[in-house]
XYZ file of C-alpha atoms in Angstrom:
225
model
C 22.412 2.564 -9.617
C 23.066 1.698 -6.022
C 20.520 -0.290 -4.503
C 18.336 0.763 -1.634
C 19.495 -2.094 0.487
C 23.172 -0.976 0.126
C 22.148 2.638 0.971
C 20.264 1.598 3.894
C 23.460 -0.569 5.072
C 25.727 2.185 4.606
C 23.759 4.390 7.330
C 23.516 7.335 4.997
C 20.111 8.986 5.645
C 17.247 7.977 3.734
C 13.937 10.132 3.665
C 10.895 8.084 2.941
C 7.784 10.025 2.020
C 4.524 8.620 2.230
C 2.265 10.386 -0.404
C -1.053 8.751 1.135
C -2.257 7.302 -2.286
C -1.324 6.007 -5.896
C 0.259 9.299 -6.845
C 2.619 8.213 -9.755
C 2.905 11.677 -11.229
C 4.724 12.724 -8.094
C 7.476 10.210 -8.555
C 9.980 12.400 -10.139
C 9.748 15.123 -7.481
C 10.559 12.684 -4.874
C 13.101 11.390 -6.930
C 14.940 14.758 -7.725
C 14.857 15.373 -3.752
C 16.385 12.232 -3.192
C 13.430 10.641 -1.137
C 12.124 7.453 -1.582
C 8.404 6.773 -2.452
C 6.899 5.021 0.433
C 3.972 3.101 -0.612
C 1.612 2.104 2.106
C -0.774 -0.682 1.540
C -1.297 -0.986 5.242
C -3.169 2.390 5.900
C -4.017 3.999 2.466
C -6.453 2.667 -0.474
C -3.446 1.619 -2.480
C -3.698 -2.036 -3.563
C -1.410 -4.588 -5.384
C -3.072 -3.598 -8.574
C -1.599 0.130 -7.991
C 1.956 -1.081 -7.201
C 3.430 -1.743 -10.574
C 2.554 1.527 -11.961
C 3.995 3.168 -8.841
C 7.255 1.055 -9.165
C 7.700 1.828 -12.753
C 7.290 5.532 -12.158
C 9.710 5.653 -9.426
C 12.350 3.680 -11.202
C 11.840 5.800 -14.512
C 12.699 8.886 -12.509
C 15.647 7.032 -10.966
C 13.982 6.534 -7.726
C 13.270 3.743 -5.350
C 10.168 2.389 -3.672
C 9.562 1.224 -0.213
C 6.196 -0.614 0.494
C 4.447 -1.300 3.569
C 2.304 -4.486 3.326
C -0.822 -5.201 5.251
C 0.049 -8.553 6.074
C 3.263 -10.853 6.925
C 1.379 -13.830 5.002
C 3.941 -15.323 2.542
C 1.620 -15.121 -0.594
C 1.109 -11.475 0.239
C 4.714 -10.661 0.707
C 5.619 -12.703 -2.308
C 3.370 -10.827 -4.661
C 4.535 -7.394 -3.569
C 8.501 -8.503 -4.023
C 7.467 -9.780 -7.442
C 6.406 -6.153 -8.439
C 10.170 -5.068 -8.142
C 10.088 -2.898 -4.866
C 13.392 -1.880 -3.410
C 12.427 -2.547 0.219
C 9.533 -4.413 1.981
C 8.362 -2.993 5.212
C 6.375 -5.379 7.563
C 4.200 -4.170 10.388
C 3.576 -5.190 13.816
C 6.866 -7.741 14.251
C 7.060 -9.041 17.585
C 9.643 -12.067 17.407
C 12.866 -12.833 15.983
C 10.968 -16.179 14.334
C 8.763 -13.789 12.815
C 11.868 -12.016 11.128
C 13.111 -15.291 10.063
C 9.729 -16.214 8.185
C 9.790 -12.895 6.255
C 13.292 -13.336 5.503
C 12.734 -16.673 4.445
C 9.888 -15.813 1.994
C 11.999 -13.164 0.447
C 14.860 -15.481 0.072
C 12.160 -18.062 -1.672
C 10.992 -15.174 -3.895
C 14.446 -14.324 -5.018
C 15.707 -17.800 -5.317
C 18.665 -16.890 -2.848
C 19.905 -13.459 -1.391
C 16.873 -11.025 -1.230
C 17.289 -8.063 -3.563
C 14.844 -6.122 -1.884
C 15.695 -4.635 1.605
C 13.896 -6.075 4.587
C 12.363 -3.520 7.186
C 10.590 -4.715 10.136
C 8.366 -2.608 12.345
C 8.227 -2.456 16.132
C 5.065 -0.921 17.401
C 3.895 -2.988 20.145
C 4.546 -3.794 23.686
C 5.285 -7.503 22.438
C 7.748 -6.074 20.037
C 9.483 -3.819 22.615
C 9.990 -6.947 24.702
C 11.541 -9.011 21.780
C 13.610 -5.787 20.756
C 17.055 -7.357 21.609
C 16.205 -10.668 19.667
C 14.702 -8.529 16.451
C 17.840 -6.276 16.456
C 20.141 -9.457 15.666
C 17.690 -11.282 13.364
C 19.826 -12.481 10.341
C 18.542 -10.937 7.352
C 16.791 -7.774 8.449
C 18.006 -4.843 7.139
C 16.282 -2.073 9.126
C 13.849 -1.461 11.878
C 11.070 1.033 11.719
C 9.782 2.421 14.986
C 6.186 2.966 15.096
C 5.450 5.555 18.180
C 1.658 5.708 17.140
C 0.654 2.253 17.551
C 3.160 1.591 20.229
C 1.228 4.230 22.203
C -2.137 2.446 21.599
C -0.338 -0.902 22.607
C 0.746 1.004 25.967
C -2.633 2.133 26.602
C -2.059 5.845 25.691
C -3.958 6.176 22.102
C -3.369 9.235 20.302
C -0.405 10.192 22.395
C 2.884 9.313 21.055
C 4.505 12.149 22.643
C 3.533 10.677 26.264
C 6.583 10.412 28.220
C 6.437 6.485 28.824
C 6.106 6.192 24.944
C 8.894 8.486 24.421
C 11.132 6.586 26.808
C 9.994 3.261 25.373
C 11.101 4.757 21.785
C 14.415 6.065 23.301
C 14.922 2.772 24.795
C 14.363 0.993 21.603
C 16.885 3.290 19.574
C 19.410 2.493 22.131
C 19.053 -1.246 21.944
C 19.241 -0.996 18.126
C 22.121 1.491 18.145
C 23.726 -0.874 20.196
C 23.246 -3.940 17.900
C 24.371 -1.696 15.005
C 20.856 -2.474 13.408
C 19.777 0.371 11.071
C 16.776 2.197 12.368
C 14.291 4.928 11.970
C 11.171 6.319 12.693
C 8.661 9.308 11.811
C 10.126 12.526 12.209
C 9.266 16.433 11.899
C 11.427 19.034 10.773
C 11.722 19.723 14.826
C 12.681 16.213 15.698
C 14.949 14.851 12.679
C 18.211 16.656 13.763
C 17.826 15.052 17.324
C 17.169 11.314 16.174
C 19.876 11.452 13.761
C 22.080 12.329 16.660
C 20.583 9.087 18.232
C 21.709 7.033 15.617
C 18.734 7.010 13.286
C 19.256 7.043 9.595
C 15.552 5.991 8.178
C 13.165 8.958 8.476
C 9.399 8.479 7.711
C 7.571 11.431 6.635
C 3.956 11.509 5.805
C 3.136 13.423 2.651
C 0.436 15.438 4.712
C 3.245 16.869 7.007
C 5.519 17.563 4.320
C 2.678 19.861 2.381
C 1.628 21.470 5.633
C 5.277 22.252 6.566
C 5.827 23.719 2.987
C 2.570 25.675 3.114
C 3.683 27.073 6.466
C 6.917 28.390 5.183
C 5.359 30.081 2.320
C 2.952 31.844 4.646
C 5.606 32.844 7.081
C 7.580 34.059 4.002
C 4.764 36.667 3.279
C 4.587 37.331 7.102
C 0.665 36.209 6.799
C -0.255 38.746 4.198
């Protein structure tokens, strides 16, 4: 089976679905649809003790696991990498030096070349300022943009659609595309095509949004009756 790291590097579309919790029984459904299980240890109750079972369920179904850690501390990263995840997502990365430390930790854990893809998140004004350097950081496989946290950092809490926030995100996309860095961001059915045309290939989808979209489609199919 092709590694998620190689799939990311090829630029093929990757859809990562955050189910919002420890939902191992849903792993086969994600795998059959070609989606990646996004385990969120930063924003959900999922803990390190839940991760091995989730990874096993995903891999048994022929799927992949992308995990967002709550910290860039080497000891934390190593624990998750030891669980056999396919991609590690590190939030709030604000410098090339931070990227180097993350990649170094992954390399040490793998005793050489990291097997897991390394994905860093730019989601603050400091991260935006360092985007050129982050885009060229050796060993980083992809960058995931975080419009919601960026909006907070820019003083527009709860307004990821604010024109200034959107301008910053569009600018980041241009920088990453110019540097030939794989990148992605949260999308909806309305925005995914436009972002694909802007060069994005990693698409983050909250599970709640996925369910709401599906239920809306069912409702529309019955004309609301």
